[in-house]
Tab-separated table of C-alpha atoms in Angstrom:
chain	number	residue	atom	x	y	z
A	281	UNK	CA	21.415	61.699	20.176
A	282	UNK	CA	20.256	62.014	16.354
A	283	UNK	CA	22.482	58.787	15.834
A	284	UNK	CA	21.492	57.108	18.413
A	285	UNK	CA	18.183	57.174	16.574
A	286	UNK	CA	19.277	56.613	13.603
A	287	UNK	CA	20.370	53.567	14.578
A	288	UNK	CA	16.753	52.468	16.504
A	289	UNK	CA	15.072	53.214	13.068
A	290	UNK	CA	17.456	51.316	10.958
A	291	UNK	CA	16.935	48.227	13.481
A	292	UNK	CA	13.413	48.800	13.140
A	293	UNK	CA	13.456	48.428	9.601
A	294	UNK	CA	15.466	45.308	9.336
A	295	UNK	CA	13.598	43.898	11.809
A	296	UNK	CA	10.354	44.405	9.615
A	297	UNK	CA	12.231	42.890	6.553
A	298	UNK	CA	12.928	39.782	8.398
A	299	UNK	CA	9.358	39.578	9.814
A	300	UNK	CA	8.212	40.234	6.132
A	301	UNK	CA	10.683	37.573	4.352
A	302	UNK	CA	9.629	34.869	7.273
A	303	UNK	CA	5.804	35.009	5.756
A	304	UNK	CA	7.091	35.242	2.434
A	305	UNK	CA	9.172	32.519	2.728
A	306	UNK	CA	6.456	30.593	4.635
A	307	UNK	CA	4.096	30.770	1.696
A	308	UNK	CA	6.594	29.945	-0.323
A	309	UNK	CA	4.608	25.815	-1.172
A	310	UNK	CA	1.343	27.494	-1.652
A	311	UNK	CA	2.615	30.709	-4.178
A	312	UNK	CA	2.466	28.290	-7.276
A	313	UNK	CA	0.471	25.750	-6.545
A	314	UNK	CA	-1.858	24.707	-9.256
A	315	UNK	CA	-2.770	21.458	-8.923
A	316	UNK	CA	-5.352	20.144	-6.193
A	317	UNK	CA	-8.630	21.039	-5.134
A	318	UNK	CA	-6.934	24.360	-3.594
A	319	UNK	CA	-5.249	26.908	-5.742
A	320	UNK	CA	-3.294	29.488	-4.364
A	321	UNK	CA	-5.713	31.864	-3.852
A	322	UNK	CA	-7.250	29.828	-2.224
A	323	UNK	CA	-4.612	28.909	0.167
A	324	UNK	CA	-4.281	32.657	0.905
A	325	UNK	CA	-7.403	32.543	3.100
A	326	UNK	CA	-6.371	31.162	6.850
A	327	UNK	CA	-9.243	29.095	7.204
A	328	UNK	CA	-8.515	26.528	3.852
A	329	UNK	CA	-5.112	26.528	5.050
A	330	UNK	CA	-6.019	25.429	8.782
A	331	UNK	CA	-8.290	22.647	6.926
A	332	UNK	CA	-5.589	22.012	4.573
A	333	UNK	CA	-3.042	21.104	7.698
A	334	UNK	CA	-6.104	19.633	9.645
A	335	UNK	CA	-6.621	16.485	6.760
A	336	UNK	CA	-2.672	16.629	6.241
A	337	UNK	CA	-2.587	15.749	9.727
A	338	UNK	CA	-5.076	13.261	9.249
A	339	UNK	CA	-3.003	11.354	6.667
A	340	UNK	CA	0.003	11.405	8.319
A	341	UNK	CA	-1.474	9.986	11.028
A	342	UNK	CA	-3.286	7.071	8.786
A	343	UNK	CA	0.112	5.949	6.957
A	344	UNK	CA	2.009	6.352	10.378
A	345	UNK	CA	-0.713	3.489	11.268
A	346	UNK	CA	-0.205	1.567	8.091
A	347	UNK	CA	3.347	1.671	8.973
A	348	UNK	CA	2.981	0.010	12.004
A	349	UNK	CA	2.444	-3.817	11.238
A	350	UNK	CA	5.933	-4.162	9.115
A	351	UNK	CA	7.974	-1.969	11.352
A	352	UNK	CA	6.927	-3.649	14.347
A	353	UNK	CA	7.354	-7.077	12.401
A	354	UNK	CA	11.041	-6.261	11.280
A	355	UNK	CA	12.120	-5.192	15.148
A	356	UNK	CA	10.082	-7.750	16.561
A	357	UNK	CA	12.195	-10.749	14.330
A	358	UNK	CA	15.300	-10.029	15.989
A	359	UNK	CA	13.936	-10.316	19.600
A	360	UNK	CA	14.360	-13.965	21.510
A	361	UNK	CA	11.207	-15.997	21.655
A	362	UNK	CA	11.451	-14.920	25.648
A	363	UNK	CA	11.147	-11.179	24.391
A	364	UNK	CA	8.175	-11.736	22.547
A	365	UNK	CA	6.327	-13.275	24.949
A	366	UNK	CA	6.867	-10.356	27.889
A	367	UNK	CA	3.911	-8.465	29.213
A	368	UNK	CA	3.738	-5.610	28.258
A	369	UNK	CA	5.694	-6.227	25.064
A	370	UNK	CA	8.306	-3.928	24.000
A	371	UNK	CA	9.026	-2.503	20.799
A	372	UNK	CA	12.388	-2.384	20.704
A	373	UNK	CA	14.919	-5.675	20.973
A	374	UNK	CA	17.557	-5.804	23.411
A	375	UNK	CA	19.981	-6.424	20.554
A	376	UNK	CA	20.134	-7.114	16.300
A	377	UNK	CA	20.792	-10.423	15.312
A	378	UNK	CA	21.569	-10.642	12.484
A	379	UNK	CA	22.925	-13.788	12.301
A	380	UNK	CA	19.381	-15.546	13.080
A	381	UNK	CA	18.110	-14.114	9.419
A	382	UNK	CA	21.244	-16.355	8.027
A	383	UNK	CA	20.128	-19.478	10.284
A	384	UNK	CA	16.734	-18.921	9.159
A	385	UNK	CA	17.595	-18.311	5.352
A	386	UNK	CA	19.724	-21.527	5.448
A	387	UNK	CA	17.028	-24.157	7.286
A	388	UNK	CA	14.138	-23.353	5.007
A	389	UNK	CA	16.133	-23.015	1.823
A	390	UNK	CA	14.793	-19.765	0.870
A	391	UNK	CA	17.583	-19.126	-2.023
A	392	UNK	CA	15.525	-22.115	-3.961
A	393	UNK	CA	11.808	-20.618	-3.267
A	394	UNK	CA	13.103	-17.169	-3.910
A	395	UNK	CA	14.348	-18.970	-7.274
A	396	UNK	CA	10.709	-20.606	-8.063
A	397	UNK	CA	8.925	-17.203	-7.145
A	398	UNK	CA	10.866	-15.276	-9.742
A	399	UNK	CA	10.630	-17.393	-12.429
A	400	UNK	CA	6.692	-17.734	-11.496
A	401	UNK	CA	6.386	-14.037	-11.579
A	402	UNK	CA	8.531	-13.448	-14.633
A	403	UNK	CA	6.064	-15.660	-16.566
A	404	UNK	CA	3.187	-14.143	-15.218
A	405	UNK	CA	4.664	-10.931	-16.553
A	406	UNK	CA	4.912	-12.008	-19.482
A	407	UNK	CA	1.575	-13.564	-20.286
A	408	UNK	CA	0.121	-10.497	-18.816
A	409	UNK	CA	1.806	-7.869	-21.060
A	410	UNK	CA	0.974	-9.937	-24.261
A	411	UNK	CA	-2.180	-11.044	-23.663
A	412	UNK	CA	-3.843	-8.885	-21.647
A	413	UNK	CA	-2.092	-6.196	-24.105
A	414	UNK	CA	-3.006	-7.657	-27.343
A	415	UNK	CA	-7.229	-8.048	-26.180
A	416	UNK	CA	-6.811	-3.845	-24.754
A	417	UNK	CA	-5.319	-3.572	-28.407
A	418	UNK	CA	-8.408	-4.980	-30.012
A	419	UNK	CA	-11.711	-3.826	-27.615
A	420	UNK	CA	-9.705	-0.129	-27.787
A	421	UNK	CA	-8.284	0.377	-31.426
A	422	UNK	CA	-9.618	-2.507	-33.662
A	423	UNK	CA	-13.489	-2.318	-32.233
A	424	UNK	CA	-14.608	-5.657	-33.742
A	425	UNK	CA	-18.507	-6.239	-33.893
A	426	UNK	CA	-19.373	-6.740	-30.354
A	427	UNK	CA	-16.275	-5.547	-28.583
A	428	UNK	CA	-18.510	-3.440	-26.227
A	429	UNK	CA	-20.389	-6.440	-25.181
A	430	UNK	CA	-17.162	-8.346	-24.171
A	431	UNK	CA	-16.045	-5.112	-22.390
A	432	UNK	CA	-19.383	-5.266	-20.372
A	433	UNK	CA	-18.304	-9.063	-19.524
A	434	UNK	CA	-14.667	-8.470	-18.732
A	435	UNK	CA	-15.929	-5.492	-16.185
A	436	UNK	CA	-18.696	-8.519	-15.501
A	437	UNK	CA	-15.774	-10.129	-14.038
A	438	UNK	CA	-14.360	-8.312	-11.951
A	439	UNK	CA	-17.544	-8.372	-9.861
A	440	UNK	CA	-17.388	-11.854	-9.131
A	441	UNK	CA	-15.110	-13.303	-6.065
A	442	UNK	CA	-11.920	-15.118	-7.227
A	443	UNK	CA	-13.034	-18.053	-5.064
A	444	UNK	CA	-16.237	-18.621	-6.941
A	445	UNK	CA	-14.247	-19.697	-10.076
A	446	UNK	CA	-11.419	-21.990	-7.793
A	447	UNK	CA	-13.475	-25.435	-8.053
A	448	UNK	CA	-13.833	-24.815	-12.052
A	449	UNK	CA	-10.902	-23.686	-12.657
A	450	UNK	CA	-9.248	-25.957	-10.508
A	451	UNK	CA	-10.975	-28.626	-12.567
A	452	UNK	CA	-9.667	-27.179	-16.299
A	453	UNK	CA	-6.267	-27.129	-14.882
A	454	UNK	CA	-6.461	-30.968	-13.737
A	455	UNK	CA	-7.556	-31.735	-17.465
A	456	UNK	CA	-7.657	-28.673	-19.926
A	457	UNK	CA	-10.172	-28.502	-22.018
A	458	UNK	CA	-9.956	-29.731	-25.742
A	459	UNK	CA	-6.134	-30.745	-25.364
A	460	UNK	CA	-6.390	-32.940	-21.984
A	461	UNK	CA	-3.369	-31.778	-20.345
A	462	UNK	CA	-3.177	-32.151	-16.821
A	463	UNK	CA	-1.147	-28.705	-15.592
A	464	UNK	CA	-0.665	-29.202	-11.902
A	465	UNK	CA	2.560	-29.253	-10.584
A	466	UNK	CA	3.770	-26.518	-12.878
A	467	UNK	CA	3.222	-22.854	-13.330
A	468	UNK	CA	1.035	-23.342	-16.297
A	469	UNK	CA	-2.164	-22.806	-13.834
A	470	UNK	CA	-0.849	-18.938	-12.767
A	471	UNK	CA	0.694	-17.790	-15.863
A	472	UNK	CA	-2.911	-18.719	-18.162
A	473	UNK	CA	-4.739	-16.673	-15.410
A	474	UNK	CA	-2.443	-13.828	-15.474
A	475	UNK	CA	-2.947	-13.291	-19.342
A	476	UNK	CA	-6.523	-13.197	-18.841
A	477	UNK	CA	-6.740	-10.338	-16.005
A	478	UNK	CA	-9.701	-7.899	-16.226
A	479	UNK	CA	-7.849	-5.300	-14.787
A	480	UNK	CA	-5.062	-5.550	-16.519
A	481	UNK	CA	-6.656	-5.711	-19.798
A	482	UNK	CA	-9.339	-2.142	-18.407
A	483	UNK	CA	-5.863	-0.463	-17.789
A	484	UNK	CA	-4.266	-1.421	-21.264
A	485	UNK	CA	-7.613	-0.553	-23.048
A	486	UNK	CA	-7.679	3.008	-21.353
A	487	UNK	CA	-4.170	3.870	-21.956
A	488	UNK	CA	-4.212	2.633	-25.667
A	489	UNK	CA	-7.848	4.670	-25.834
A	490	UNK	CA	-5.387	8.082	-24.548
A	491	UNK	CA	-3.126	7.479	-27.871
A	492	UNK	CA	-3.175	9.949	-30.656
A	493	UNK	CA	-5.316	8.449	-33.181
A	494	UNK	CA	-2.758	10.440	-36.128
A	495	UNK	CA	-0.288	8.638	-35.016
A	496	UNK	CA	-2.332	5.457	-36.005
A	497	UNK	CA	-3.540	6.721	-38.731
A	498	UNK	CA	-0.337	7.771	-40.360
A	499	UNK	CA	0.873	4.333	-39.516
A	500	UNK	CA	-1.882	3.108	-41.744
A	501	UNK	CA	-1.289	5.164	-44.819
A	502	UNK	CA	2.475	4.140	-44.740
A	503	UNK	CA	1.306	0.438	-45.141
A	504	UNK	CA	1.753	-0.938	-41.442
A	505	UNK	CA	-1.065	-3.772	-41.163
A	506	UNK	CA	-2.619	-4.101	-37.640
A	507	UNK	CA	0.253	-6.482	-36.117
A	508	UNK	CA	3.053	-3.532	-36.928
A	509	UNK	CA	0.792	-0.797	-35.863
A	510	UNK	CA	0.637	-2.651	-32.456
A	511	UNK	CA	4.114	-3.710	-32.238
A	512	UNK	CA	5.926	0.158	-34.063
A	513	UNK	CA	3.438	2.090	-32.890
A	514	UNK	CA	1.544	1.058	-29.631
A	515	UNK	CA	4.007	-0.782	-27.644
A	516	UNK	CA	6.699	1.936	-27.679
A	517	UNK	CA	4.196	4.546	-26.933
A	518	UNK	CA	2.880	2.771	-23.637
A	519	UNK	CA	5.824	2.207	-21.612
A	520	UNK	CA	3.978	3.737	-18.616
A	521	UNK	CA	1.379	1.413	-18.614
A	522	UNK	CA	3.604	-1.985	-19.722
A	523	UNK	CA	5.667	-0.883	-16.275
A	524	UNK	CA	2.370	-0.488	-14.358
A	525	UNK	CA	0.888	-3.780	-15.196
A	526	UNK	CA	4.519	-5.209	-14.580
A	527	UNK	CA	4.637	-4.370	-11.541
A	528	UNK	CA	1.154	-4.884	-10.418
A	529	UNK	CA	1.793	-8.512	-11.798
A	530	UNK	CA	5.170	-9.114	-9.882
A	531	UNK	CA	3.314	-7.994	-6.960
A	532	UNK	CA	-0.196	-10.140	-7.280
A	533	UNK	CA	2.527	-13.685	-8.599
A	534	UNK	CA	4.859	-12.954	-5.145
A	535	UNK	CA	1.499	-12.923	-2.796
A	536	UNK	CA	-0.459	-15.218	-4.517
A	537	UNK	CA	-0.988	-18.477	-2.318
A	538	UNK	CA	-4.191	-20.161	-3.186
A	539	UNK	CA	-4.153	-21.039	-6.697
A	540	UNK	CA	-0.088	-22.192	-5.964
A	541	UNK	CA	-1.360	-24.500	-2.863
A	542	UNK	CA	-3.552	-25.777	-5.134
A	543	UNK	CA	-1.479	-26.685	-7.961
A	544	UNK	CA	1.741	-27.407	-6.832
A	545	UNK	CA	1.816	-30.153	-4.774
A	546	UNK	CA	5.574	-30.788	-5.113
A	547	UNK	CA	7.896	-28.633	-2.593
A	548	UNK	CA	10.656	-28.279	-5.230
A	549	UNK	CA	7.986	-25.918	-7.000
A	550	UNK	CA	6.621	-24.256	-4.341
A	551	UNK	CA	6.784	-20.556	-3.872
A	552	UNK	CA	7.630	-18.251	-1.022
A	553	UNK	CA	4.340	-17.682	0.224
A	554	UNK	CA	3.768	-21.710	0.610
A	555	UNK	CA	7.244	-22.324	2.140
A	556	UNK	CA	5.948	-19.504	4.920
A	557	UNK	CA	2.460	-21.563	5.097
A	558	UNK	CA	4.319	-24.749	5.719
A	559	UNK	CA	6.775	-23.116	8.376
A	560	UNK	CA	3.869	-21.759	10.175
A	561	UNK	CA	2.533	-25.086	10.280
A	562	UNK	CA	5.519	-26.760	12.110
A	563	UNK	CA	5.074	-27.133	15.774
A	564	UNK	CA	8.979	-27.012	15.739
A	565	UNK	CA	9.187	-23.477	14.350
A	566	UNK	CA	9.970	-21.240	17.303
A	567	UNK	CA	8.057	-17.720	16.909
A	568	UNK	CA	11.045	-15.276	16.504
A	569	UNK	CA	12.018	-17.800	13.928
A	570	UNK	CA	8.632	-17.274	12.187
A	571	UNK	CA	8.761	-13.499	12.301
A	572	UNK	CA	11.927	-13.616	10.534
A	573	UNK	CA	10.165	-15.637	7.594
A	574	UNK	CA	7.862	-13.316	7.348
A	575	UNK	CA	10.491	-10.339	6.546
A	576	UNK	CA	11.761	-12.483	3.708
A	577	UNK	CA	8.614	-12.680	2.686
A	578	UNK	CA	7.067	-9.234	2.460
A	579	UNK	CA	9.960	-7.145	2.039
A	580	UNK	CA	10.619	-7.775	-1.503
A	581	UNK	CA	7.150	-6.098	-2.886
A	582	UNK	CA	7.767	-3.027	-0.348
A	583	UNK	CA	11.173	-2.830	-2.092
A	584	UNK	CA	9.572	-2.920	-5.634
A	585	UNK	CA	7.201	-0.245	-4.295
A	586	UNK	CA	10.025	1.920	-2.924
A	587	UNK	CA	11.680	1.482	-6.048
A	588	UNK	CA	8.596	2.146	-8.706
A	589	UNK	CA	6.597	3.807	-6.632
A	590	UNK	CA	6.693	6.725	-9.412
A	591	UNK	CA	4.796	4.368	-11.891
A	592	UNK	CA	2.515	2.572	-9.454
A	593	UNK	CA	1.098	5.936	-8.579
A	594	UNK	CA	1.223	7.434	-11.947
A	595	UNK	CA	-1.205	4.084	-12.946
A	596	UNK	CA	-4.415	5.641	-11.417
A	597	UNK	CA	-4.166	8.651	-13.628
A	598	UNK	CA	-3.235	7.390	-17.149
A	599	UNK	CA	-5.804	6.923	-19.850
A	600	UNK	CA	-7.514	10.071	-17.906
A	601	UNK	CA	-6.685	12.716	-20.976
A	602	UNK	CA	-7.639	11.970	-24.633
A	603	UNK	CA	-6.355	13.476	-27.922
């Protein structure tokens, strides 16, 4: 009989240690948490953690929404144009083709828009890193006379609609100013407009504005003049932000469609984005045909997001501590 009871208590006990380690080990994400609006503490207390769920449940439910469009564009391009057109509509095909992507690929010569697109963006990239770097370089570490009256115009700027400056710059582009040059029908139009970005140019200022100024200083006393200081010292010390504006740049060049309809009346220049326009347009197009050029379309900026999503995020929160 005394082992007998023995035995209850010691099952008693281990039950209470695996009771015990189950909360432990359920608090587990909130025991260290220090960054947030909620520190541990308070995520001891029930009622922030039932709020806490209550808005994660919220977001989940907001990007499950946001999710919706591509998904239900991907499955919807391999359904039949019959499919598409059933009521109610289905989500899911009857079967993957994928052999209508290769049809589709082939007839509207994607290979060569994919082609234009990059080397569009690529320049964009670059005028965007060096020019839009270079003027952060100057309103943030130079500080001519006046440089806080052109920051007040570049943030000016950015409160104006892009299509209140199409018919003038539309205009410059047909003859630029002081030279004469007439720059449709290349990428001339997209590349001058990415080096002169407001944003782009904020973020650069910001980040270079987070720098050590030591560093700058010591650059200075070795005998650097202000082109090596920005080239030895600056550049290498803002690879965050040269990614970030890299990638916001690829981005804004593979989406961009009115300034390129604009300019480029020739279809052996034409981007992505206009081939799409000008498939859309064809009467002959069947629908599941369209759907499919509109996953070669959008898929390669989710990618780059997927991809750099580390940086993209990380962009909101640099410049945001000084030294």
């Amino acid at each position: 009989m005394g082992e007998w009871k023995m035995n209850r208590i010691r099952q008693a006990l281990e039950n209470t240690k695996q009771v015990r380690s189950f909360r432990f080990s359920s608090g587990k994400m909130f025991k260290n948490k220090d960054t947030g609006t909620l520190s541990s503490m308070d995520m001891n207390q029930t009622g922030n953690k039932m709020i806490y769920w209550a808005i994660f449940a919220v977001l989940l439910g907001v990007a499950l929404i946001c999710l919706l469009p591509p998904l239900w564009i991907l499955l919807s391009s391999f359904k039949t144009h019959k499919e598409l057109m059933e009521i109610p509509p289905r989500l899911l095909p009857t079967a993957y083709d994928f052999g209508k992507f290769a049809d589709v690929w082939n007839k509207l010569k994607f290979g060569q828009y994919y082609l234009n697109t990059i080397i569009l963006a690529a320049g964009c990239v670059i005028f965007s890193v060096v020019f839009n770097g270079i003027t952060g370089y100057v309103v943030s570490c130079l500080k001519p006379r006046g440089s806080a009256f052109i920051i007040t115009l570049i943030i000016w700027t950015m409160l104006l609609p892009n299509t209140l400056s199409m018919v003038p710059l539309f205009k410059n582009m047909i003859k630029l100013p002081l030279l004469g040059l007439n720059l449709t029908d290349t990428y001339w139009p997209m590349w001058l407009c990415a080096g002169a970005n407001a944003f782009n140019i904020l973020l650069f200022k910001n980040s270079f504005d987070s720098l050590p100024v030591s560093l700058v200083e010591a650059a200075r006393l070795d005998g650097c003049g202000r082109i090596k200081v920005f080239s030895r010292i600056i550049l290498p010390l803002s690879k965050p932000i040269i990614a970030v504006v890299a990638i916001f740049t690829v981005n804004s060049a593979w989406g961009d469609f009115l300034l390129p309809y604009l300019v480029l009346p020739s279809r052996s220049r034409q981007t992505v984005m206009l081939q799409l326009y000008n498939a859309q347009s064809s009467y002959s197009f069947p629908l599941d045909q369209q759907l499919v050029s509109i996953v070669f379309a959008i898929f390669p900026p989710i990618i780059i997001f997927f991809i750099f999503q580390k940086y993209i995020m990380g962009g909101a929160t640099l410049g945001g501590v000084k030294e």
